[in-house]
């Protein structure tokens, strides 16, 4: 036999809702019991009927109250949840599992890029670990308020020793998660919107000085001309390394002197067409790049066209070897070539052309260039030489 206290505790774990019933006597009311999320214990709720005329009127009101209670509870409503949010009393572990499955689903449907998917799921894992191992673990969605997210971000900054920039990146992810929770009615508003970004240190990555660009060009011309093409593409076109790894020979037009970046591979999910300077095309011809099938990726193994795509990390790895051989500082990275190119294009032909070449513009400007392969390219860049 259970003691009264033990049996009561066992009962509360199994039952979280006692269906509505009608009581008639000195007082007339409809009552039901539901677990209070704040205490974990059953709590009774009454709806008084005495103000309604006995008989048909009172019967109709009572039946409507009972039917309404059943309907709302079936949709996740809890009468004791703060502000009566329909789903705010849902369990956090169950909701985060739904979010994880949601990420998998939109990734499989190609709505979410692989890099973004891996980033989101990695952050979600850290977030779940914090919840389960934290000093004050949360159980219900309504407990994930502003103070909770402030504590989580402080934990990342102080306990895990993340940089301000990494902490800010987590803040952005938390805001994205909360937007999803609001859409699904697990939260009434996004609590992260009130949390400010932290000031960040200056960007570690720096553009290459002009003389260093010349040194790099001479070194690669003597030691690795295929990688020189990758370096020149990054410098002259500002195509992101991951996008660059997806470029195929069919995307390049020698006649027009352009490279097409499909919405399927671009970071902003928009088609883009970018001008190729003549010197880049000449190097491609010298390397017999177009002797390969058009379906080949521009940069396969050894940065030679291939039907097999290379991981974009190979750009970074090869650049790091060049950096070490030339004695360049670590602030020079493969992506620094994009910074360097935009700087030099802006100084050569103007900031507006540089922005368009990099597909960096306001929404209004960007919308003018969303027509795929028929978009305009800037012939003024045909004779761009730069310093590489």
Coordinates of C-alpha atoms in Angstrom, one line a residue:
X1 CA 0.0 0.0 0.0
X2 CA 1.2 3.5 -0.8
X3 CA 1.0 6.1 1.9
X4 CA -1.4 9.0 1.2
X5 CA 1.6 11.2 0.2
X6 CA 3.3 8.7 -2.0
X7 CA 0.1 7.6 -3.8
X8 CA -0.8 11.3 -4.4
X9 CA 2.6 12.0 -5.9
X10 CA 2.3 8.9 -8.1
X11 CA -1.2 10.0 -9.2
X12 CA 0.0 13.4 -10.3
X13 CA 2.7 11.9 -12.5
X14 CA 0.2 9.8 -14.4
X15 CA -2.8 12.2 -14.6
X16 CA -2.5 15.9 -15.5
X17 CA -6.2 16.5 -16.3
X18 CA -9.4 15.5 -14.7
X19 CA -12.3 16.0 -17.1
X20 CA -14.9 18.7 -16.4
X21 CA -17.9 17.7 -14.3
X22 CA -21.1 19.5 -13.3
X23 CA -21.9 20.0 -9.6
X24 CA -25.4 20.8 -8.3
X25 CA -26.3 21.7 -4.8
X26 CA -26.1 24.9 -2.6
X27 CA -23.6 26.0 -5.3
X28 CA -23.9 25.2 -9.0
X29 CA -20.8 25.1 -11.1
X30 CA -18.7 23.2 -13.6
X31 CA -15.3 22.1 -12.3
X32 CA -12.2 20.4 -13.7
X33 CA -8.6 19.8 -12.4
X34 CA -5.4 20.4 -14.2
X35 CA -1.7 20.4 -13.3
X36 CA -0.3 23.8 -12.4
X37 CA 3.0 24.0 -14.3
X38 CA 4.5 26.1 -11.5
X39 CA 4.0 23.6 -8.8
X40 CA 3.5 20.3 -10.6
X41 CA 0.4 19.6 -8.6
X42 CA -3.3 19.3 -9.6
X43 CA -5.4 22.4 -9.1
X44 CA -9.2 22.7 -9.4
X45 CA -10.9 25.3 -11.5
X46 CA -14.6 26.3 -11.1
X47 CA -17.0 28.1 -13.4
X48 CA -20.0 29.2 -11.4
X49 CA -23.5 28.7 -12.8
X50 CA -25.7 30.3 -10.1
X51 CA -26.2 33.5 -12.1
X52 CA -28.0 31.6 -14.9
X53 CA -31.6 30.7 -14.7
X54 CA -32.2 27.1 -13.5
X55 CA -33.4 24.7 -16.1
X56 CA -32.8 24.9 -19.9
X57 CA -30.6 28.1 -19.8
X58 CA -28.3 26.8 -17.1
X59 CA -28.1 23.4 -18.8
X60 CA -27.0 25.0 -22.2
X61 CA -24.4 27.1 -20.5
X62 CA -23.0 24.2 -18.6
X63 CA -22.7 22.0 -21.7
X64 CA -21.0 24.8 -23.6
X65 CA -18.4 25.3 -20.8
X66 CA -17.7 21.6 -20.7
X67 CA -17.4 21.3 -24.5
X68 CA -15.1 24.4 -24.6
X69 CA -12.8 23.0 -21.9
X70 CA -12.4 19.7 -23.8
X71 CA -11.7 21.6 -27.1
X72 CA -9.0 23.9 -25.6
X73 CA -7.3 21.2 -23.6
X74 CA -7.0 19.0 -26.7
X75 CA -5.1 21.9 -28.3
X76 CA -2.6 22.1 -25.5
X77 CA -4.2 24.8 -23.4
X78 CA -3.5 25.0 -19.7
X79 CA -5.7 27.2 -17.5
X80 CA -2.9 27.8 -15.0
X81 CA -0.2 28.7 -17.6
X82 CA 1.0 32.3 -17.5
X83 CA -1.2 34.5 -19.7
X84 CA -3.1 31.4 -20.9
X85 CA -0.8 30.9 -23.8
X86 CA -2.1 27.9 -25.6
X87 CA 1.2 26.1 -25.8
X88 CA 3.5 27.8 -23.3
X89 CA 3.2 24.9 -20.8
X90 CA 4.6 22.5 -23.4
X91 CA 7.7 20.6 -22.2
X92 CA 11.0 22.1 -23.4
X93 CA 12.7 18.8 -24.2
X94 CA 9.8 17.7 -26.4
X95 CA 9.6 21.1 -28.2
X96 CA 13.3 21.2 -28.9
X97 CA 13.1 17.7 -30.4
X98 CA 10.4 19.0 -32.7
X99 CA 12.6 21.9 -33.7
X100 CA 15.5 19.5 -34.4
X101 CA 13.2 17.4 -36.7
X102 CA 12.0 20.6 -38.3
X103 CA 15.6 21.5 -39.2
X104 CA 16.2 18.1 -40.6
X105 CA 13.0 18.4 -42.7
X106 CA 13.8 21.8 -44.2
X107 CA 17.4 20.7 -44.9
X108 CA 16.2 17.6 -46.8
X109 CA 13.9 19.9 -48.8
X110 CA 16.9 22.1 -49.7
X111 CA 15.5 25.1 -47.9
X112 CA 18.4 25.1 -45.5
X113 CA 22.0 24.9 -46.7
X114 CA 24.2 22.2 -45.3
X115 CA 26.6 24.6 -43.6
X116 CA 23.7 26.4 -41.9
X117 CA 22.1 23.1 -40.9
X118 CA 25.3 21.9 -39.3
X119 CA 25.7 25.2 -37.6
X120 CA 22.1 25.3 -36.2
X121 CA 22.2 21.7 -35.0
X122 CA 25.6 22.2 -33.3
X123 CA 24.2 25.2 -31.4
X124 CA 21.1 23.3 -30.5
X125 CA 23.2 20.5 -29.0
X126 CA 25.0 23.0 -26.8
X127 CA 21.7 24.7 -25.9
X128 CA 20.2 21.3 -24.8
X129 CA 23.2 20.5 -22.8
X130 CA 22.9 23.8 -20.9
X131 CA 19.3 23.1 -20.1
X132 CA 19.7 19.6 -18.8
X133 CA 23.0 20.3 -16.9
X134 CA 22.3 23.8 -15.8
X135 CA 21.9 24.9 -12.1
X136 CA 18.3 25.9 -12.7
X137 CA 17.1 23.7 -15.6
X138 CA 13.9 24.7 -17.3
X139 CA 11.0 22.3 -17.9
X140 CA 8.3 24.4 -19.7
X141 CA 8.5 26.8 -22.6
X142 CA 7.2 29.8 -20.6
X143 CA 10.2 29.5 -18.4
X144 CA 12.5 30.5 -21.4
X145 CA 12.2 34.2 -20.7
X146 CA 14.7 37.0 -21.2
X147 CA 16.6 36.2 -18.0
X148 CA 17.0 32.6 -19.1
X149 CA 18.6 33.6 -22.4
X150 CA 20.8 36.2 -20.7
X151 CA 22.1 33.5 -18.4
X152 CA 22.7 31.2 -21.3
X153 CA 24.7 33.8 -23.2
X154 CA 26.7 34.6 -20.1
X155 CA 27.4 30.9 -19.7
X156 CA 28.8 30.8 -23.2
X157 CA 30.9 34.0 -22.7
X158 CA 32.2 33.2 -19.2
X159 CA 32.1 29.5 -18.6
X160 CA 32.9 28.3 -22.1
X161 CA 35.2 31.3 -22.8
X162 CA 33.7 32.2 -26.2
X163 CA 34.6 35.4 -27.8
X164 CA 32.2 38.3 -28.0
X165 CA 31.7 37.6 -31.7
X166 CA 30.8 34.0 -31.0
X167 CA 28.5 34.9 -28.2
X168 CA 26.8 37.4 -30.6
X169 CA 26.4 34.6 -33.2
X170 CA 24.7 32.5 -30.6
X171 CA 22.4 35.4 -29.7
X172 CA 21.4 35.6 -33.4
X173 CA 20.7 31.8 -33.4
X174 CA 18.7 32.1 -30.1
X175 CA 16.6 34.8 -31.7
X176 CA 15.9 32.6 -34.7
X177 CA 14.9 29.7 -32.4
X178 CA 12.6 32.0 -30.5
X179 CA 11.0 33.3 -33.7
X180 CA 10.1 29.7 -34.5
X181 CA 8.7 29.2 -30.9
X182 CA 6.6 32.3 -31.3
X183 CA 5.3 31.1 -34.7
X184 CA 4.3 27.8 -33.1
X185 CA 2.7 29.5 -30.1
X186 CA 5.1 28.1 -27.6
X187 CA 6.1 31.6 -26.7
X188 CA 4.1 34.8 -26.8
X189 CA 7.0 37.0 -27.9
X190 CA 10.7 36.8 -28.7
X191 CA 12.6 37.5 -25.5
X192 CA 16.0 37.7 -27.2
X193 CA 14.9 40.9 -29.0
X194 CA 15.6 42.8 -25.8
X195 CA 19.2 41.4 -25.4
X196 CA 21.9 43.6 -26.9
X197 CA 24.9 42.5 -29.0
X198 CA 28.3 42.9 -27.3
X199 CA 31.0 45.1 -28.8
X200 CA 33.4 43.1 -30.8
X201 CA 37.1 43.4 -31.4
X202 CA 38.3 44.4 -34.9
X203 CA 38.1 41.8 -37.6
X204 CA 41.0 39.4 -37.4
X205 CA 41.1 38.8 -41.1
X206 CA 42.8 41.6 -43.0
X207 CA 43.2 42.4 -46.8
X208 CA 46.6 41.8 -48.4
X209 CA 48.9 44.7 -49.0
X210 CA 49.6 45.4 -52.6
X211 CA 53.2 44.2 -52.5
X212 CA 52.1 41.0 -50.8
X213 CA 49.5 40.4 -53.6
X214 CA 52.3 40.8 -56.2
X215 CA 54.5 38.3 -54.2
X216 CA 51.7 35.8 -54.0
X217 CA 51.0 36.1 -57.7
X218 CA 54.6 35.5 -58.6
X219 CA 55.0 32.6 -56.2
X220 CA 51.9 30.8 -57.6
X221 CA 52.8 31.5 -61.2
X222 CA 56.0 29.6 -60.6
X223 CA 54.7 26.9 -58.3
X224 CA 51.0 26.2 -58.7
X225 CA 49.2 27.9 -61.6
X226 CA 46.0 26.0 -61.1
X227 CA 45.7 27.4 -57.6
X228 CA 46.6 30.8 -59.0
X229 CA 43.4 30.6 -60.9
X230 CA 41.4 30.0 -57.7
X231 CA 43.2 32.9 -56.0
X232 CA 42.5 35.2 -59.0
X233 CA 38.8 34.1 -59.0
X234 CA 38.4 35.0 -55.4
X235 CA 40.3 38.3 -55.8
X236 CA 38.5 39.4 -58.9
X237 CA 35.0 38.0 -58.5
X238 CA 34.4 38.0 -54.7
X239 CA 32.6 34.7 -55.0
X240 CA 32.5 33.0 -51.6
X241 CA 34.7 29.9 -51.3
X242 CA 31.8 27.5 -50.8
X243 CA 30.0 29.0 -53.9
X244 CA 33.3 28.8 -55.8
X245 CA 33.5 25.1 -55.1
X246 CA 30.2 24.6 -56.9
X247 CA 31.0 26.5 -60.0
X248 CA 31.0 24.4 -63.2
X249 CA 32.5 25.1 -66.6
X250 CA 29.0 25.5 -68.0
X251 CA 28.5 28.4 -65.7
X252 CA 31.3 30.3 -67.5
X253 CA 30.8 32.3 -70.7
X254 CA 34.0 33.2 -72.5
X255 CA 32.1 35.3 -75.1
X256 CA 30.5 37.4 -72.4
X257 CA 33.3 37.1 -70.0
X258 CA 31.1 36.2 -67.0
X259 CA 30.5 33.5 -64.5
X260 CA 26.9 32.6 -63.4
X261 CA 26.2 31.9 -59.7
X262 CA 23.0 29.9 -59.4
X263 CA 20.5 30.6 -56.7
X264 CA 21.0 26.9 -55.8
X265 CA 24.5 27.6 -54.6
X266 CA 24.5 31.2 -53.6
X267 CA 24.4 32.2 -50.0
X268 CA 21.5 34.7 -50.5
X269 CA 19.5 32.2 -52.6
X270 CA 19.6 34.6 -55.6
X271 CA 20.9 34.1 -59.1
X272 CA 24.0 36.3 -59.8
X273 CA 26.2 37.0 -62.8
X274 CA 29.7 38.3 -62.3
X275 CA 32.2 39.8 -64.7
X276 CA 35.4 37.9 -65.3
X277 CA 38.4 40.2 -66.1
X278 CA 40.2 39.3 -69.3
X279 CA 43.3 38.2 -67.5
X280 CA 41.3 35.5 -65.6
X281 CA 40.0 34.2 -68.9
X282 CA 43.4 34.2 -70.4
X283 CA 44.8 32.1 -67.5
X284 CA 41.9 29.6 -68.0
X285 CA 42.8 29.3 -71.7
X286 CA 46.5 28.9 -70.9
X287 CA 45.6 26.1 -68.4
X288 CA 43.3 24.4 -71.0
X289 CA 40.5 24.6 -68.5
X290 CA 37.8 24.3 -71.2
X291 CA 39.2 21.1 -72.6
X292 CA 37.2 19.3 -69.9
X293 CA 33.5 18.5 -70.1
X294 CA 31.2 21.4 -69.3
X295 CA 29.6 19.5 -66.5
X296 CA 33.0 19.5 -64.7
X297 CA 33.5 21.5 -61.5
X298 CA 36.0 24.3 -62.1
X299 CA 38.1 23.3 -59.1
X300 CA 38.3 19.6 -58.6
X301 CA 41.3 17.7 -57.1
X302 CA 44.5 19.7 -57.5
X303 CA 42.3 22.7 -58.5
X304 CA 41.9 21.1 -62.0
X305 CA 38.4 20.7 -63.5
X306 CA 36.8 17.4 -62.4
X307 CA 33.5 15.8 -62.3
X308 CA 34.0 15.3 -58.6
X309 CA 33.5 18.4 -56.4
X310 CA 36.2 19.3 -53.9
X311 CA 35.5 20.4 -50.3
X312 CA 35.8 24.2 -50.1
X313 CA 38.2 23.8 -47.2
X314 CA 40.9 22.9 -49.7
X315 CA 41.1 26.5 -50.7
X316 CA 42.0 27.5 -47.2
X317 CA 44.4 24.6 -46.7
X318 CA 46.4 25.4 -49.9
X319 CA 46.4 29.2 -49.1
X320 CA 47.7 28.5 -45.6
X321 CA 50.6 26.5 -47.2
X322 CA 51.4 29.5 -49.4
X323 CA 51.1 31.9 -46.5
X324 CA 53.7 29.9 -44.5
X325 CA 56.0 29.6 -47.5
X326 CA 55.9 33.4 -48.1
X327 CA 56.0 34.3 -44.4
X328 CA 52.7 36.2 -44.4
X329 CA 50.9 36.9 -41.2
X330 CA 48.0 34.8 -40.1
X331 CA 45.7 37.7 -40.6
X332 CA 46.0 36.9 -44.3
X333 CA 43.4 34.2 -45.1
X334 CA 42.0 32.9 -48.3
X335 CA 38.9 35.0 -47.7
X336 CA 41.2 38.0 -47.4
X337 CA 41.5 37.9 -51.2
X338 CA 37.8 38.9 -51.4
X339 CA 38.4 41.8 -49.1
X340 CA 41.5 42.8 -51.1
X341 CA 39.7 42.6 -54.4
X342 CA 36.7 44.7 -53.3
X343 CA 39.0 47.3 -51.9
X344 CA 41.0 47.5 -55.2
X345 CA 37.9 47.4 -57.4
X346 CA 36.3 50.2 -55.5
X347 CA 39.5 52.3 -55.8
X348 CA 39.8 51.5 -59.5
X349 CA 36.2 51.8 -60.8
X350 CA 34.1 52.9 -57.9
X351 CA 32.3 51.5 -54.8
X352 CA 29.0 51.0 -56.7
X353 CA 30.6 48.6 -59.1
X354 CA 32.4 46.8 -56.3
X355 CA 29.1 46.3 -54.4
X356 CA 27.4 44.8 -57.5
X357 CA 30.3 42.6 -58.3
X358 CA 30.2 41.2 -54.8
X359 CA 26.4 41.0 -54.8
X360 CA 26.4 43.3 -51.7
X361 CA 23.6 45.9 -52.1
X362 CA 20.4 47.2 -50.5
X363 CA 17.2 45.1 -51.1
X364 CA 16.0 47.6 -53.7
X365 CA 19.2 47.4 -55.7
X366 CA 19.5 43.6 -55.3
X367 CA 15.9 43.1 -56.6
X368 CA 17.0 44.6 -60.0
X369 CA 19.4 41.7 -60.5
X370 CA 17.2 38.7 -59.8
X371 CA 16.7 37.6 -63.4
X372 CA 19.2 34.8 -63.7
X373 CA 21.4 34.5 -66.7
X374 CA 19.9 37.5 -68.4
X375 CA 21.3 39.9 -65.8
X376 CA 23.7 42.7 -66.7
X377 CA 27.5 42.4 -66.2
X378 CA 29.8 45.3 -65.9
X379 CA 32.2 45.5 -68.9
X380 CA 34.2 48.1 -67.2
X381 CA 35.8 45.2 -65.3
X382 CA 37.1 43.5 -68.5
X383 CA 40.5 45.4 -68.2
X384 CA 40.7 45.2 -64.4
X385 CA 44.3 44.3 -63.5
X386 CA 44.5 44.9 -59.7
X387 CA 47.8 44.0 -58.0
X388 CA 47.8 40.2 -58.0

